[in-house]
Short mmCIF file of C-alpha atoms and ligand atoms in Angstrom, two decimals:
data_model
loop_
_atom_site.label_atom_id
_atom_site.label_comp_id
_atom_site.label_asym_id
_atom_site.label_seq_id
_atom_site.Cartn_x
_atom_site.Cartn_y
_atom_site.Cartn_z
CA MET A 647 92.08 70.12 109.22
CA ILE A 648 94.92 72.75 109.54
CA LYS A 649 94.18 76.02 107.63
CA LYS A 650 96.67 78.67 106.59
CA LEU A 651 96.56 82.29 107.90
CA ALA A 652 98.85 84.73 106.10
CA VAL A 653 99.59 88.06 108.05
CA VAL A 654 101.07 90.89 106.14
CA LEU A 655 103.37 93.22 108.20
CA PRO A 656 104.30 96.32 106.14
CA THR A 657 107.36 97.90 107.44
CA PHE A 658 109.32 101.14 107.03
CA ASN A 659 112.21 101.71 109.61
CA GLU A 660 110.83 99.19 112.31
CA LYS A 661 114.17 97.50 113.06
CA GLU A 662 113.70 97.75 116.85
CA ASN A 663 110.05 96.58 116.75
CA LEU A 664 109.87 93.90 114.09
CA GLN A 665 111.29 90.92 116.03
CA ASN A 666 108.91 91.50 119.00
CA THR A 667 105.85 91.98 116.92
CA ILE A 668 106.52 88.66 115.10
CA THR A 669 107.12 86.90 118.42
CA GLU A 670 103.78 88.34 119.70
CA ILE A 671 101.99 87.18 116.56
CA LEU A 672 103.47 83.71 116.44
CA ALA A 673 102.29 83.42 120.25
CA GLN A 674 98.76 83.72 119.17
CA ALA A 675 99.14 80.12 117.88
CA LYS A 676 97.98 78.90 121.31
CA ASN A 677 94.55 80.40 120.71
CA LEU A 678 94.40 79.49 116.93
CA ALA A 679 94.96 75.81 117.24
CA ASP A 680 93.78 74.81 113.76
CA TRP A 681 95.81 77.51 112.09
CA ASP A 682 99.26 77.48 110.45
CA ILE A 683 100.37 81.23 110.80
CA HIS A 684 102.60 82.68 108.05
CA ILE A 685 104.01 86.16 108.18
CA ILE A 686 104.90 88.28 105.24
CA VAL A 687 107.11 91.25 106.00
CA SER A 688 106.85 93.70 103.07
CA ASP A 689 109.54 96.35 103.53
CA SER A 690 109.84 99.60 101.60
CA HIS A 691 113.63 99.53 101.49
CA SER A 692 114.01 100.81 105.09
CA THR A 693 117.08 102.89 105.66
CA ASP A 694 117.55 101.41 109.13
CA LYS A 695 118.12 97.90 107.88
CA THR A 696 114.83 96.44 108.84
CA GLY A 697 115.18 94.49 105.62
CA GLU A 698 118.31 92.73 106.99
CA VAL A 699 116.51 91.74 110.19
CA ALA A 700 113.55 90.49 108.18
CA LYS A 701 115.72 88.49 105.79
CA LYS A 702 117.52 86.87 108.69
CA LEU A 703 114.27 85.94 110.35
CA ALA A 704 112.98 84.56 107.13
CA GLU A 705 115.95 82.39 106.70
CA GLU A 706 115.53 80.92 110.09
CA ASN A 707 111.86 80.23 109.97
CA PRO A 708 110.25 79.01 106.75
CA LYS A 709 106.86 80.57 108.00
CA ILE A 710 108.26 83.96 107.80
CA HIS A 711 108.53 85.62 104.31
CA PHE A 712 110.23 88.74 103.16
CA ILE A 713 109.54 90.86 100.21
CA GLU A 714 110.94 94.37 99.16
CA VAL A 715 108.49 96.94 97.71
CA GLU A 716 108.33 100.65 96.89
CA ARG A 717 107.56 103.26 99.40
CA GLY A 718 103.96 103.59 100.69
CA LEU A 719 101.81 101.91 103.27
CA GLY A 720 99.33 100.86 100.52
CA VAL A 721 102.00 99.38 98.34
CA GLY A 722 103.38 97.41 101.35
CA LEU A 723 99.90 96.02 102.20
CA ILE A 724 98.61 95.27 98.73
CA LYS A 725 101.89 93.80 97.30
CA GLY A 726 102.08 91.81 100.48
CA HIS A 727 98.66 90.34 100.03
CA GLN A 728 99.30 89.60 96.50
CA TYR A 729 102.57 87.65 97.35
CA ALA A 730 100.58 85.80 99.97
CA LEU A 731 97.89 84.76 97.48
CA LYS A 732 100.48 83.51 95.01
CA LYS A 733 102.91 81.89 97.22
CA ILE A 734 101.04 80.73 100.39
CA HIS A 735 97.46 80.09 99.13
CA PRO A 736 96.07 81.21 102.57
CA ASP A 737 92.55 80.43 103.75
CA VAL A 738 92.59 83.61 105.49
CA MET A 739 94.49 86.89 104.94
CA ALA A 740 95.29 89.40 107.51
CA GLN A 741 97.34 92.46 108.11
CA LEU A 742 98.66 94.24 111.24
CA ASP A 743 101.11 97.14 111.90
CA ALA A 744 104.61 95.94 112.42
CA ASP A 745 105.46 98.28 115.19
CA GLY A 746 103.70 96.22 117.94
CA GLN A 747 101.20 99.10 118.77
CA VAL A 748 98.22 96.90 118.33
CA GLU A 749 97.96 94.13 120.86
CA ALA A 750 98.39 90.97 118.89
CA ASP A 751 95.48 88.98 120.34
CA VAL A 752 93.20 90.92 118.05
CA LEU A 753 94.33 88.39 115.46
CA VAL A 754 92.36 85.63 117.30
CA ARG A 755 89.22 87.69 117.16
CA LEU A 756 89.76 88.61 113.55
CA VAL A 757 90.08 84.94 112.57
CA GLN A 758 87.15 84.00 114.67
CA GLY A 759 85.09 86.52 112.74
CA ILE A 760 85.91 84.93 109.56
CA GLU A 761 85.26 81.49 110.97
CA GLN A 762 81.74 82.79 111.94
CA GLY A 763 81.09 83.42 108.16
CA TYR A 764 82.07 87.01 107.75
CA ASP A 765 84.12 87.91 104.63
CA PHE A 766 85.92 91.09 106.12
CA VAL A 767 86.61 91.64 109.83
CA MET A 768 87.99 94.96 111.13
CA GLY A 769 89.88 95.53 114.38
CA SER A 770 88.30 98.66 116.04
CA ARG A 771 89.32 101.07 118.76
CA LEU A 772 85.92 102.70 118.81
CA ILE A 773 83.68 99.72 119.82
CA LYS A 774 83.02 98.26 123.26
CA GLY A 775 86.20 96.58 124.44
CA GLY A 776 88.45 98.67 122.27
CA SER A 777 90.73 101.28 123.35
CA ASN A 778 92.75 103.99 121.93
CA GLN A 779 95.88 104.99 124.13
CA LEU A 780 97.30 107.51 121.71
CA SER A 781 97.84 111.21 122.36
CA PHE A 782 94.86 113.58 122.41
CA SER A 783 95.36 115.04 119.03
CA ARG A 784 95.70 111.52 117.57
CA ARG A 785 92.62 110.43 119.18
CA ILE A 786 90.79 113.47 117.71
CA PHE A 787 92.08 112.49 114.23
CA THR A 788 90.74 108.89 114.67
CA LEU A 789 87.40 110.13 115.87
CA GLY A 790 86.97 112.85 113.37
CA SER A 791 87.88 110.59 110.36
CA SER A 792 85.56 107.98 111.78
CA LEU A 793 82.73 110.55 111.85
CA MET A 794 83.40 111.69 108.25
CA CYS A 795 83.75 108.20 106.86
CA ARG A 796 80.68 106.98 108.49
CA PHE A 797 78.27 109.91 107.68
CA LEU A 798 79.72 111.11 104.36
CA MET A 799 80.96 107.79 102.79
CA GLY A 800 79.39 105.04 104.75
CA PRO A 801 78.71 102.48 105.86
CA MET A 802 77.33 104.14 108.95
CA ASP A 803 77.52 100.95 111.16
CA VAL A 804 81.21 100.67 110.87
CA LYS A 805 82.91 102.66 113.88
CA GLU A 806 86.47 102.87 112.83
CA PHE A 807 88.23 103.15 109.41
CA THR A 808 91.75 104.18 110.20
CA ASN A 809 93.83 101.21 111.51
CA SER A 810 95.40 98.30 109.93
CA ALA A 811 94.23 95.25 111.89
CA ARG A 812 92.04 93.48 109.48
CA ALA A 813 91.29 89.87 108.13
CA PHE A 814 89.40 88.82 105.09
CA THR A 815 88.92 85.78 102.84
CA PRO A 816 90.81 85.42 99.59
CA GLU A 817 87.54 85.26 97.65
CA ILE A 818 86.53 88.88 98.73
CA PHE A 819 90.00 90.21 98.21
CA LYS A 820 90.07 89.03 94.57
CA LYS A 821 86.67 90.65 94.12
CA ILE A 822 87.78 94.25 95.25
CA ASP A 823 88.58 96.66 92.43
CA LEU A 824 92.23 97.48 92.93
CA ASN A 825 92.13 100.14 90.25
CA SER A 826 89.82 102.39 92.07
CA LEU A 827 91.63 101.65 95.45
CA PRO A 828 94.29 104.41 95.86
CA TRP A 829 96.84 101.99 97.15
CA ARG A 830 99.80 103.71 95.71
CA GLU A 831 99.32 106.99 97.54
CA LYS A 832 102.03 107.88 100.07
CA THR A 833 99.50 108.64 102.79
CA PHE A 834 97.48 105.94 104.82
CA ILE A 835 94.46 106.69 102.68
CA VAL A 836 94.38 103.06 101.70
CA GLN A 837 92.89 102.19 105.11
CA PRO A 838 89.54 103.84 104.85
CA ALA A 839 89.46 103.29 100.95
CA PHE A 840 89.91 99.61 101.51
CA VAL A 841 86.79 99.44 103.69
CA ASN A 842 84.81 101.24 100.99
CA GLU A 843 86.08 98.84 98.22
CA MET A 844 85.25 95.85 100.40
CA VAL A 845 81.68 97.11 100.95
CA LYS A 846 81.33 97.80 97.26
CA ALA A 847 82.48 94.23 96.58
CA GLY A 848 79.58 93.02 98.75
CA ALA A 849 81.55 91.82 101.76
CA LYS A 850 79.72 90.75 104.94
CA TYR A 851 81.65 92.65 107.52
CA LYS A 852 82.04 93.19 111.28
CA GLU A 853 84.17 94.89 113.72
CA VAL A 854 86.08 93.28 116.74
CA PRO A 855 87.74 95.19 119.60
CA LEU A 856 91.40 95.99 119.74
CA VAL A 857 93.84 97.93 122.13
CA PHE A 858 96.09 100.50 120.41
CA LYS A 859 99.02 101.56 122.53
CA ASN A 860 101.74 104.12 122.02
CA ARG A 861 104.78 103.36 120.02
CA LEU A 862 107.77 101.81 122.00
CA GLU A 863 110.49 102.40 119.52
CA GLY A 864 111.00 104.08 116.17
CA TYR A 865 108.98 106.94 114.94
CA SER A 866 105.67 107.62 113.28
CA LYS A 867 105.34 107.57 109.47
CA ASN A 868 101.86 109.03 109.63
CA LYS A 869 101.76 112.50 108.10
CA VAL A 870 98.62 113.74 109.68
CA PHE A 871 97.85 116.85 107.61
CA ASN A 872 98.19 114.95 104.37
CA TYR A 873 96.26 112.08 105.68
CA THR A 874 93.45 114.33 106.85
CA TYR A 875 93.38 116.11 103.47
CA ASP A 876 93.22 112.80 101.63
CA VAL A 877 90.43 111.42 104.00
CA ILE A 878 88.26 114.59 103.47
CA THR A 879 88.60 114.62 99.59
CA TYR A 880 88.28 110.84 99.53
CA VAL A 881 84.96 110.55 101.43
CA LEU A 882 83.57 113.46 99.43
CA ASP A 883 84.54 111.86 96.32
CA ALA A 884 82.91 108.57 97.46
CA ARG A 885 79.82 110.57 98.41
CA PHE A 886 79.59 112.21 94.84
CA LYS A 887 80.04 108.78 93.27
CA LYS A 888 77.13 107.48 95.35
CA TRP A 889 75.04 110.29 94.08
CA GLY A 890 76.11 109.27 90.53
CA LEU A 891 78.22 112.26 89.89
CA SER A 892 81.55 111.35 88.26
CA PHE A 893 83.69 114.34 89.12
CA PRO A 894 87.17 112.96 90.12
CA LEU A 895 87.42 115.12 93.23
CA PHE A 896 90.04 112.91 95.09
CA TYR A 897 92.29 112.82 91.88
CA VAL A 898 91.99 116.57 91.35
CA ALA A 899 92.58 117.36 95.00
CA ARG A 900 95.62 115.19 95.22
CA ARG A 901 97.17 117.00 92.30
CA ALA A 902 96.16 120.45 93.74
CA LYS A 903 97.68 119.80 97.25
CA THR A 904 100.64 122.01 96.96
CA VAL A 905 98.36 124.89 95.63
CA VAL A 906 96.00 124.26 98.61
CA LYS A 907 98.94 124.30 101.12
CA PHE A 908 100.32 127.47 99.47
CA GLY A 909 96.85 129.15 99.72
CA MET A 910 96.66 128.22 103.41
CA VAL A 911 100.09 129.69 104.07
CA GLY A 912 98.87 132.74 102.25
CA PHE A 913 95.87 133.05 104.58
CA VAL A 914 98.01 132.52 107.67
CA GLY A 915 100.37 135.20 106.38
CA THR A 916 97.42 137.67 105.80
CA VAL A 917 96.51 137.23 109.52
CA VAL A 918 100.19 137.53 110.68
CA ASP A 919 100.36 140.64 108.63
CA PHE A 920 97.38 142.18 110.19
CA ILE A 921 98.37 141.29 113.84
CA PHE A 922 101.75 142.89 113.45
CA TYR A 923 100.38 145.80 111.82
CA LYS A 924 98.11 146.49 114.73
CA PHE A 925 100.91 145.50 117.13
CA PHE A 926 103.37 148.05 115.80
CA ILE A 927 100.73 150.82 115.82
CA ASN A 928 99.30 150.09 119.28
CA LEU A 929 102.27 148.89 121.33
CA GLY A 930 105.23 150.20 119.33
CA GLY A 931 103.79 153.65 118.66
CA PHE A 932 104.78 153.53 114.98
CA PRO A 933 102.83 155.44 112.24
CA PRO A 934 100.57 153.03 110.09
CA ALA A 935 102.60 153.25 106.91
CA THR A 936 105.83 152.27 108.87
CA SER A 937 103.92 149.50 110.64
CA LYS A 938 102.69 148.17 107.38
CA GLY A 939 106.16 148.16 106.08
CA ILE A 940 107.36 146.09 108.92
CA SER A 941 104.31 143.79 109.28
CA THR A 942 104.44 142.91 105.53
CA GLU A 943 108.06 141.98 105.82
CA VAL A 944 107.25 139.78 108.85
CA ALA A 945 104.38 138.14 106.90
CA ILE A 946 106.75 137.55 103.91
CA LEU A 947 109.29 135.86 106.28
CA ASN A 948 106.51 133.95 107.84
CA ASN A 949 105.28 132.65 104.49
CA PHE A 950 108.72 131.76 103.28
CA LEU A 951 109.40 129.71 106.26
CA LEU A 952 106.15 127.83 106.14
CA ASN A 953 106.46 127.28 102.26
CA ASN A 954 110.05 126.30 102.63
CA TYR A 955 109.55 123.71 105.41
CA TRP A 956 106.01 122.55 104.63
CA THR A 957 104.50 123.38 101.12
CA PHE A 958 107.69 122.70 99.15
CA LYS A 959 109.38 120.51 101.74
CA TYR A 960 109.86 117.68 99.40
CA ARG A 961 111.38 119.88 96.49
CA LYS A 962 114.99 119.06 95.78
CA THR A 963 116.47 122.59 95.02
CA LYS A 964 120.04 123.42 94.26
CA THR A 965 119.92 126.98 95.63
CA SER A 966 120.76 128.02 99.25
CA PHE A 967 118.26 129.30 101.95
CA ALA A 968 119.42 132.85 101.48
CA HIS A 969 118.96 132.71 97.70
CA LYS A 970 115.46 131.31 97.96
CA LEU A 971 114.50 133.89 100.59
CA GLY A 972 115.90 136.61 98.25
CA LEU A 973 113.81 135.23 95.29
CA PHE A 974 110.75 134.97 97.53
CA ASN A 975 111.08 138.57 98.49
CA LEU A 976 111.44 139.64 94.84
CA VAL A 977 108.35 137.46 93.79
CA SER A 978 106.32 139.16 96.72
CA LEU A 979 107.41 142.49 95.37
CA GLY A 980 106.17 141.60 92.13
CA GLY A 981 102.82 140.68 93.76
CA LEU A 982 102.75 144.04 95.42
CA ALA A 983 103.27 145.80 92.06
CA ILE A 984 100.47 143.75 90.44
CA SER A 985 97.98 144.50 93.40
CA VAL A 986 98.74 148.11 93.29
CA MET A 987 98.10 148.15 89.52
CA ILE A 988 94.87 146.31 89.97
CA VAL A 989 93.46 148.70 92.54
CA LYS A 990 94.65 151.63 90.34
CA PHE A 991 92.90 150.08 87.35
CA PHE A 992 89.62 149.68 89.23
CA ASP A 993 89.96 153.09 90.80
CA LEU A 994 90.24 154.80 87.34
CA VAL A 995 87.34 152.68 85.84
CA TYR A 996 84.81 152.76 88.63
CA GLY A 997 86.15 155.51 91.12
CA GLU A 998 85.20 156.02 94.64
CA GLY A 999 81.48 154.96 94.75
CA SER A 1000 79.71 152.62 97.12
CA VAL A 1001 76.95 150.14 96.89
CA ASN A 1002 74.19 149.14 99.28
CA ILE A 1003 74.18 145.59 100.40
CA LEU A 1004 71.51 144.44 102.82
CA GLY A 1005 71.33 147.87 104.29
CA LEU A 1006 75.14 148.25 104.57
CA ASN A 1007 77.09 150.91 102.60
CA VAL A 1008 80.02 149.10 101.22
CA ALA A 1009 82.64 151.18 99.49
CA TYR A 1010 83.97 150.09 96.11
CA ASN A 1011 87.51 150.12 97.48
CA ASN A 1012 86.74 147.00 99.46
CA PHE A 1013 86.07 145.08 96.25
CA TYR A 1014 89.29 146.40 94.82
CA PHE A 1015 91.18 145.02 97.74
CA PHE A 1016 89.66 141.45 97.39
CA ALA A 1017 90.06 141.58 93.52
CA THR A 1018 93.86 141.63 94.07
CA ILE A 1019 93.89 138.33 95.94
CA PRO A 1020 93.29 135.78 93.21
CA PRO A 1021 95.67 137.19 90.64
CA VAL A 1022 98.50 137.85 93.23
CA MET A 1023 97.92 134.30 94.54
CA VAL A 1024 98.35 132.84 91.01
CA TRP A 1025 101.43 135.05 90.42
CA ASN A 1026 102.99 134.04 93.69
CA PHE A 1027 102.18 130.48 93.21
CA VAL A 1028 103.19 130.10 89.68
CA VAL A 1029 106.53 131.88 90.05
CA ASN A 1030 107.61 130.38 93.37
CA HIS A 1031 106.61 127.00 91.97
CA LEU A 1032 108.58 127.36 88.89
CA VAL A 1033 111.51 129.39 90.16
CA THR A 1034 112.12 129.66 93.82
CA TRP A 1035 111.46 125.89 94.69
CA ARG A 1036 112.05 124.69 91.24
CA ASN A 1037 112.57 120.87 91.50
CA GLN A 1038 115.92 120.11 90.11
CA ASN A 1039 115.72 116.41 90.32
CA GLY A 1040 114.92 115.94 86.82
N1 LIG B 1177 106.07 98.92 103.60
C1 LIG B 1177 105.82 100.06 104.11
N2 LIG B 1177 105.34 100.19 105.34
C2 LIG B 1177 104.94 101.44 105.98
C3 LIG B 1177 105.30 102.61 105.18
N3 LIG B 1177 104.97 103.61 105.97
C4 LIG B 1177 104.46 103.25 107.07
N4 LIG B 1177 104.61 101.87 107.17
C5 LIG B 1177 104.15 100.83 108.17
O1 LIG B 1177 102.80 101.05 108.48
C6 LIG B 1177 102.55 100.79 109.84
C7 LIG B 1177 101.95 102.11 110.38
O2 LIG B 1177 102.77 103.16 110.37
P1 LIG B 1177 103.08 104.07 111.74
O3 LIG B 1177 104.26 104.95 111.44
O4 LIG B 1177 103.21 103.21 112.84
O5 LIG B 1177 101.76 104.84 111.72
P2 LIG B 1177 100.87 105.16 112.99
O6 LIG B 1177 100.69 103.86 113.83
O7 LIG B 1177 99.48 105.67 112.64
O8 LIG B 1177 101.69 106.12 113.83
P3 LIG B 1177 102.39 105.92 115.39
O9 LIG B 1177 101.16 105.75 116.30
O10 LIG B 1177 103.17 107.02 115.68
O11 LIG B 1177 103.20 104.69 115.25
C8 LIG B 1177 103.95 100.49 110.53
O12 LIG B 1177 104.22 99.12 110.55
C9 LIG B 1177 104.95 101.20 109.54
O13 LIG B 1177 106.21 100.52 109.53
C10 LIG B 1177 105.81 102.50 103.92
O14 LIG B 1177 106.10 103.48 103.10
N5 LIG B 1177 106.04 101.21 103.36
MG1 LIG B 1178 102.22 102.82 114.47
#
């Protein structure tokens, strides 16, 4: 008896890749004799007209379906599967990247896994027969997230959590808890989270090998910093839940992402400040006070650029670059005034003593220095968040 296989292809700007990927997938029919392959392209309103390509393909071939969804890989996947359930009534549900990076023959192994009685089969670059041909830094990401997912979240016997090639039964898909799956996130966190939810739903799972090549056309939509951040906070959150702690770490961390980035920039700025301070003294022959003046301004500039092009990149402001740079300098000056007042205050109250810590004589003034960091950081963040990079998009 012929059975139905529904393959979801999420797309965002994949105009040059989509047609080839679909051809490759349909070519797998030769090794899937009993299967009727349907493809659902779920496009997030691509700006390169991927939608038009998909619409045309869908008109020419009744096995190709097209839906339009909001931005986000998770949205593309989940809404694609929901559409498949409702309109195609598949015997097996599957998903693949639409950019042709994953060799399409994995589909055959995914379906065979389900035929063997598994509920959830994952393509994997990290098992025997699999291969990851991406750049070194991307391979590090795959490996690092795999280790974190395995040992912090589990299950330990899954080797890879971060690619899209998967197949599952409609029965197990209906069992997973979509409310605790962060599928509306803009990063790719849905990938490892989906494994977690499948396991929680009691899926019998296994991995099959796949080959992951470099992109031929188009560009990557993967934001590696944001994804790494989400993976770390998600797996810790999952670990806490397994321990019975109900602290919503992932939720809180997601809201605090801008603050964390701002803090990281502040940290880098402090290092830059120190390096330039020493540089101007030792190599430039400047007196320390002059060096500090220059190095501080270099650090301010450094922090401004990082915050403008990274931390607050997605803020829509109406002010010019120079305007923001001016404001940022003023805010930093305010921070300077606050830190001087704090040191002055402690100096007046506690004076110039020292304390013995583990045999080391530590002067009070060290504590005065570090005491300035939290309030100045709060000041800088709040004012820059509310004024310098104020979102003017409503
Ligand atoms: N519907 C939808 N699909 C998306 C979105 N972002 C990414 N995708 C698709 O998800 C798949 C994976 O995204 P990629 O940009 O290829 O990510 P990647 O494979 O980790 O990165 P590369 O190796 O550079 O390709 C591709 O098919 C994308 O078109 C989105 O916002 N909406
Ligand atoms: Mg890709």
